[in-house]
CSV table of C-alpha atoms and ligand atoms in Angstrom, one decimal:
chain,number,residue,atom,x,y,z
F,1303,UNK,CA,59.5,45.0,-59.5
F,1304,UNK,CA,59.5,48.4,-58.6
F,1305,UNK,CA,56.6,50.0,-59.5
F,1306,UNK,CA,56.4,53.6,-60.3
F,1307,UNK,CA,54.5,56.7,-60.8
F,1308,UNK,CA,54.8,59.5,-63.4
F,1309,UNK,CA,52.8,62.2,-63.9
F,1310,UNK,CA,50.4,62.1,-66.8
F,1311,UNK,CA,49.9,65.3,-68.1
F,1312,UNK,CA,53.3,65.5,-68.9
F,1313,UNK,CA,53.4,62.8,-71.7
F,1314,UNK,CA,49.7,62.5,-72.8
F,1315,UNK,CA,49.8,59.0,-73.9
F,1316,UNK,CA,46.2,58.3,-73.5
F,1317,UNK,CA,45.2,61.4,-75.0
F,1318,UNK,CA,47.7,61.1,-78.0
F,1319,UNK,CA,46.8,57.4,-78.6
F,1320,UNK,CA,42.9,58.3,-78.0
F,1321,UNK,CA,43.4,61.1,-80.6
F,1322,UNK,CA,45.4,58.5,-83.1
F,1323,UNK,CA,42.9,55.7,-82.5
F,1324,UNK,CA,39.7,58.7,-82.9
F,1325,UNK,CA,38.4,56.7,-79.3
F,1326,UNK,CA,37.0,58.0,-76.0
F,1327,UNK,CA,37.3,55.4,-74.1
F,1328,UNK,CA,41.3,52.7,-75.1
F,1329,UNK,CA,39.5,50.7,-71.6
F,1330,UNK,CA,36.1,49.9,-74.1
F,1331,UNK,CA,38.0,49.2,-77.9
F,1332,UNK,CA,37.0,45.9,-77.9
F,1333,UNK,CA,32.6,47.7,-79.0
F,1334,UNK,CA,34.2,49.2,-81.8
F,1335,UNK,CA,36.0,45.7,-83.6
F,1336,UNK,CA,34.2,44.1,-86.4
F,1337,UNK,CA,36.4,41.4,-86.7
F,1338,UNK,CA,37.1,39.3,-83.8
F,1339,UNK,CA,39.2,36.4,-84.2
F,1340,UNK,CA,42.1,34.3,-82.6
F,1341,UNK,CA,43.9,35.8,-86.1
F,1342,UNK,CA,43.1,39.3,-85.2
F,1343,UNK,CA,42.8,40.2,-82.1
F,1344,UNK,CA,46.4,40.4,-82.2
F,1345,UNK,CA,46.4,42.0,-85.1
F,1346,UNK,CA,43.3,44.7,-84.8
F,1347,UNK,CA,43.4,47.6,-86.6
F,1348,UNK,CA,44.5,49.1,-83.2
F,1349,UNK,CA,47.6,47.4,-83.6
F,1350,UNK,CA,47.7,48.6,-87.6
F,1351,UNK,CA,46.8,52.7,-85.9
F,1352,UNK,CA,49.7,52.6,-83.5
F,1353,UNK,CA,52.3,51.6,-85.5
F,1354,UNK,CA,51.7,53.5,-88.4
F,1355,UNK,CA,52.6,56.4,-86.5
F,1356,UNK,CA,55.5,58.2,-87.4
F,1357,UNK,CA,58.9,58.6,-86.4
F,1358,UNK,CA,57.7,61.8,-85.3
F,1359,UNK,CA,54.5,61.1,-83.5
F,1360,UNK,CA,54.1,63.5,-80.6
F,1361,UNK,CA,53.9,60.1,-78.8
F,1362,UNK,CA,57.5,59.2,-80.3
F,1363,UNK,CA,58.8,62.3,-79.0
F,1364,UNK,CA,57.0,62.4,-75.2
F,1365,UNK,CA,57.7,58.7,-75.0
F,1366,UNK,CA,61.7,59.7,-75.6
F,1367,UNK,CA,61.6,62.2,-73.0
F,1368,UNK,CA,60.1,59.7,-70.2
F,1369,UNK,CA,62.3,57.9,-70.9
F,1370,UNK,CA,65.0,60.8,-70.7
F,1371,UNK,CA,63.1,61.7,-67.2
F,1372,UNK,CA,61.7,59.3,-65.9
F,1373,UNK,CA,63.8,56.3,-66.5
F,1374,UNK,CA,67.5,56.5,-66.8
F,1375,UNK,CA,67.8,58.0,-63.5
F,1376,UNK,CA,66.6,54.5,-62.1
F,1377,UNK,CA,69.9,53.4,-63.8
F,1378,UNK,CA,73.7,54.6,-62.3
F,1379,UNK,CA,75.4,54.6,-65.3
F,1380,UNK,CA,73.8,55.1,-69.2
F,1381,UNK,CA,71.6,53.8,-70.4
F,1382,UNK,CA,70.1,52.7,-74.5
F,1383,UNK,CA,66.2,52.0,-74.9
F,1384,UNK,CA,64.0,50.5,-77.4
F,1385,UNK,CA,63.4,53.5,-79.8
F,1386,UNK,CA,59.9,51.4,-80.8
F,1387,UNK,CA,57.7,50.7,-77.6
F,1388,UNK,CA,55.6,47.7,-78.1
F,1389,UNK,CA,51.8,48.4,-77.8
F,1390,UNK,CA,49.8,45.6,-76.7
F,1391,UNK,CA,46.0,45.9,-77.2
F,1392,UNK,CA,44.7,43.3,-74.0
F,1393,UNK,CA,41.1,42.7,-75.9
F,1394,UNK,CA,37.8,41.9,-73.2
F,1395,UNK,CA,37.8,38.5,-73.3
F,1396,UNK,CA,40.7,38.1,-75.3
F,1397,UNK,CA,41.2,34.8,-77.7
F,1398,UNK,CA,44.8,34.4,-78.2
F,1399,UNK,CA,46.3,34.2,-74.9
F,1400,UNK,CA,50.7,33.6,-75.1
F,1401,UNK,CA,51.8,31.2,-73.6
F,1402,UNK,CA,54.5,32.0,-70.6
F,1403,UNK,CA,57.9,32.9,-71.4
F,1404,UNK,CA,60.6,34.3,-70.2
F,1405,UNK,CA,62.3,37.4,-73.2
F,1406,UNK,CA,66.3,35.8,-73.0
F,1407,UNK,CA,64.1,32.4,-74.9
F,1408,UNK,CA,63.1,35.2,-77.4
F,1409,UNK,CA,66.8,36.1,-78.3
F,1410,UNK,CA,67.1,38.7,-75.7
F,1411,UNK,CA,69.5,39.4,-73.6
F,1412,UNK,CA,69.3,38.6,-70.6
F,1413,UNK,CA,70.6,42.1,-68.6
F,1414,UNK,CA,68.0,44.1,-70.2
F,1415,UNK,CA,65.3,45.5,-67.5
F,1416,UNK,CA,61.5,45.7,-68.7
F,1417,UNK,CA,58.7,48.8,-68.7
F,1418,UNK,CA,55.1,48.0,-68.3
F,1419,UNK,CA,52.9,51.0,-69.0
F,1420,UNK,CA,49.6,50.6,-69.5
F,1421,UNK,CA,47.7,53.6,-70.8
F,1422,UNK,CA,44.5,52.0,-69.3
F,1423,UNK,CA,43.8,50.7,-65.7
F,1424,UNK,CA,45.3,47.3,-65.5
F,1425,UNK,CA,44.2,44.4,-63.7
F,1426,UNK,CA,43.0,41.0,-62.5
F,1427,UNK,CA,43.1,39.3,-65.7
F,1428,UNK,CA,42.8,41.9,-68.1
F,1429,UNK,CA,47.4,42.7,-67.7
F,1430,UNK,CA,51.0,41.2,-67.6
F,1431,UNK,CA,51.0,38.4,-65.5
F,1432,UNK,CA,54.7,37.0,-64.1
F,1433,UNK,CA,56.6,35.1,-61.9
F,1434,UNK,CA,58.5,35.9,-58.2
F,1435,UNK,CA,62.0,34.9,-58.8
F,1436,UNK,CA,63.1,32.4,-61.6
F,1437,UNK,CA,62.0,29.0,-61.8
F,1438,UNK,CA,58.7,29.6,-59.1
F,1439,UNK,CA,55.6,30.3,-60.7
F,1440,UNK,CA,54.3,31.4,-58.3
F,1441,UNK,CA,52.1,34.0,-61.3
F,1442,UNK,CA,49.9,37.4,-59.8
F,1443,UNK,CA,49.5,40.3,-61.6
F,1444,UNK,CA,51.2,43.5,-62.3
F,1445,UNK,CA,48.4,45.9,-61.3
F,1446,UNK,CA,49.0,49.9,-61.8
F,1447,UNK,CA,46.7,52.4,-62.8
F,1448,UNK,CA,47.7,54.9,-65.9
F,1449,UNK,CA,50.4,57.4,-64.3
F,1450,UNK,CA,52.3,54.3,-62.7
F,1451,UNK,CA,54.4,51.4,-64.4
F,1452,UNK,CA,56.4,48.8,-63.8
F,1453,UNK,CA,60.3,48.1,-63.7
F,1454,UNK,CA,61.0,44.2,-64.0
F,1455,UNK,CA,63.0,41.3,-64.8
F,1456,UNK,CA,60.7,40.1,-68.2
F,1457,UNK,CA,63.8,38.5,-68.9
F,1458,UNK,CA,64.5,36.0,-67.0
F,1459,UNK,CA,61.7,36.0,-64.7
F,1460,UNK,CA,58.1,33.7,-66.5
F,1461,UNK,CA,55.7,35.6,-67.8
F,1462,UNK,CA,52.9,35.8,-69.9
F,1463,UNK,CA,48.6,36.8,-70.4
F,1464,UNK,CA,45.3,35.2,-69.4
F,1465,UNK,CA,42.4,35.2,-70.8
F,1466,UNK,CA,41.0,38.2,-70.2
F,1467,UNK,CA,37.6,38.1,-67.7
F,1468,UNK,CA,37.4,41.2,-66.5
F,1469,UNK,CA,34.9,42.7,-69.6
F,1470,UNK,CA,38.0,45.9,-69.6
F,1471,UNK,CA,40.6,46.3,-72.2
F,1472,UNK,CA,43.5,47.0,-71.7
F,1473,UNK,CA,45.9,48.6,-73.4
F,1474,UNK,CA,49.5,49.4,-72.7
F,1475,UNK,CA,53.0,50.3,-73.7
F,1476,UNK,CA,56.5,48.2,-73.4
F,1477,UNK,CA,60.1,49.1,-74.1
F,1478,UNK,CA,63.2,47.2,-72.6
F,1479,UNK,CA,66.0,49.0,-71.8
F,1480,UNK,CA,69.8,47.9,-71.7
F,1481,UNK,CA,72.6,49.0,-69.1
F,1482,UNK,CA,75.2,51.0,-71.6
F,1483,UNK,CA,78.2,48.3,-70.2
F,1484,UNK,CA,76.3,46.1,-71.1
F,1485,UNK,CA,75.9,46.5,-74.9
F,1486,UNK,CA,77.9,44.2,-77.2
F,1487,UNK,CA,76.8,43.8,-81.2
F,1488,UNK,CA,75.2,40.0,-82.0
F,1489,UNK,CA,73.9,38.8,-85.5
F,1490,UNK,CA,69.9,38.7,-82.6
F,1491,UNK,CA,67.5,39.6,-84.2
F,1492,UNK,CA,63.9,40.5,-82.6
F,1493,UNK,CA,61.9,37.2,-82.9
F,1494,UNK,CA,58.9,39.2,-83.8
F,1495,UNK,CA,60.2,42.3,-86.2
F,1496,UNK,CA,63.7,40.8,-87.3
F,1497,UNK,CA,65.2,43.7,-86.0
F,1498,UNK,CA,68.8,43.3,-84.9
F,1499,UNK,CA,69.7,44.4,-81.5
F,1500,UNK,CA,71.2,47.0,-82.2
F,1501,UNK,CA,72.2,50.4,-81.7
F,1502,UNK,CA,69.9,52.7,-84.3
F,1503,UNK,CA,67.9,49.4,-85.3
F,1504,UNK,CA,65.9,48.0,-82.0
F,1505,UNK,CA,67.6,50.0,-79.6
F,1506,UNK,CA,68.7,54.0,-79.2
F,1507,UNK,CA,71.2,55.9,-77.2
F,1508,UNK,CA,70.2,58.9,-75.1
O,816,FE2,FE1,57.4,39.2,-72.5
């Protein structure tokens, strides 16, 4: 996995989400939840706010510019990308800890490349843990600050979350990119949203 940095002021991702949820500090969002249990910590009111943002929200316009200006240059061919990034809130003291997995086990192409973009400090047990080589299971945390992102192989490397004992909620978004030459039409769908892995549905062209 490789870590890169970018200019936070060009995109304002954290600021736009702070405005959307009405919070000054994304790392303390757990304090504002009225209910907090194993069923709701992956579908909180904040998840609902993020997923209700319209496609024309400034966040998504800036996201597309981010893909074009920061991500496309990392490839030596045309790419397609996950048109709606996935929001993650890894609450302090979270109860729902996802099983470790490889994304290819969930219908994803083994050729996809993952990008992890934290909007708060991502460290220790509040971030994603990933093995260094397929099958090694030597998990280590993807630690990064706001303004940094990881390019990594979530399709083929086992990864997952732990119980967050840091005292700080991690807010991030992530998305997948596919080199255009690896794109084939298929009837496979994403497991979580049931969206077909096709251009115009799960993916978008630059
Ligand atoms: Fe995953």
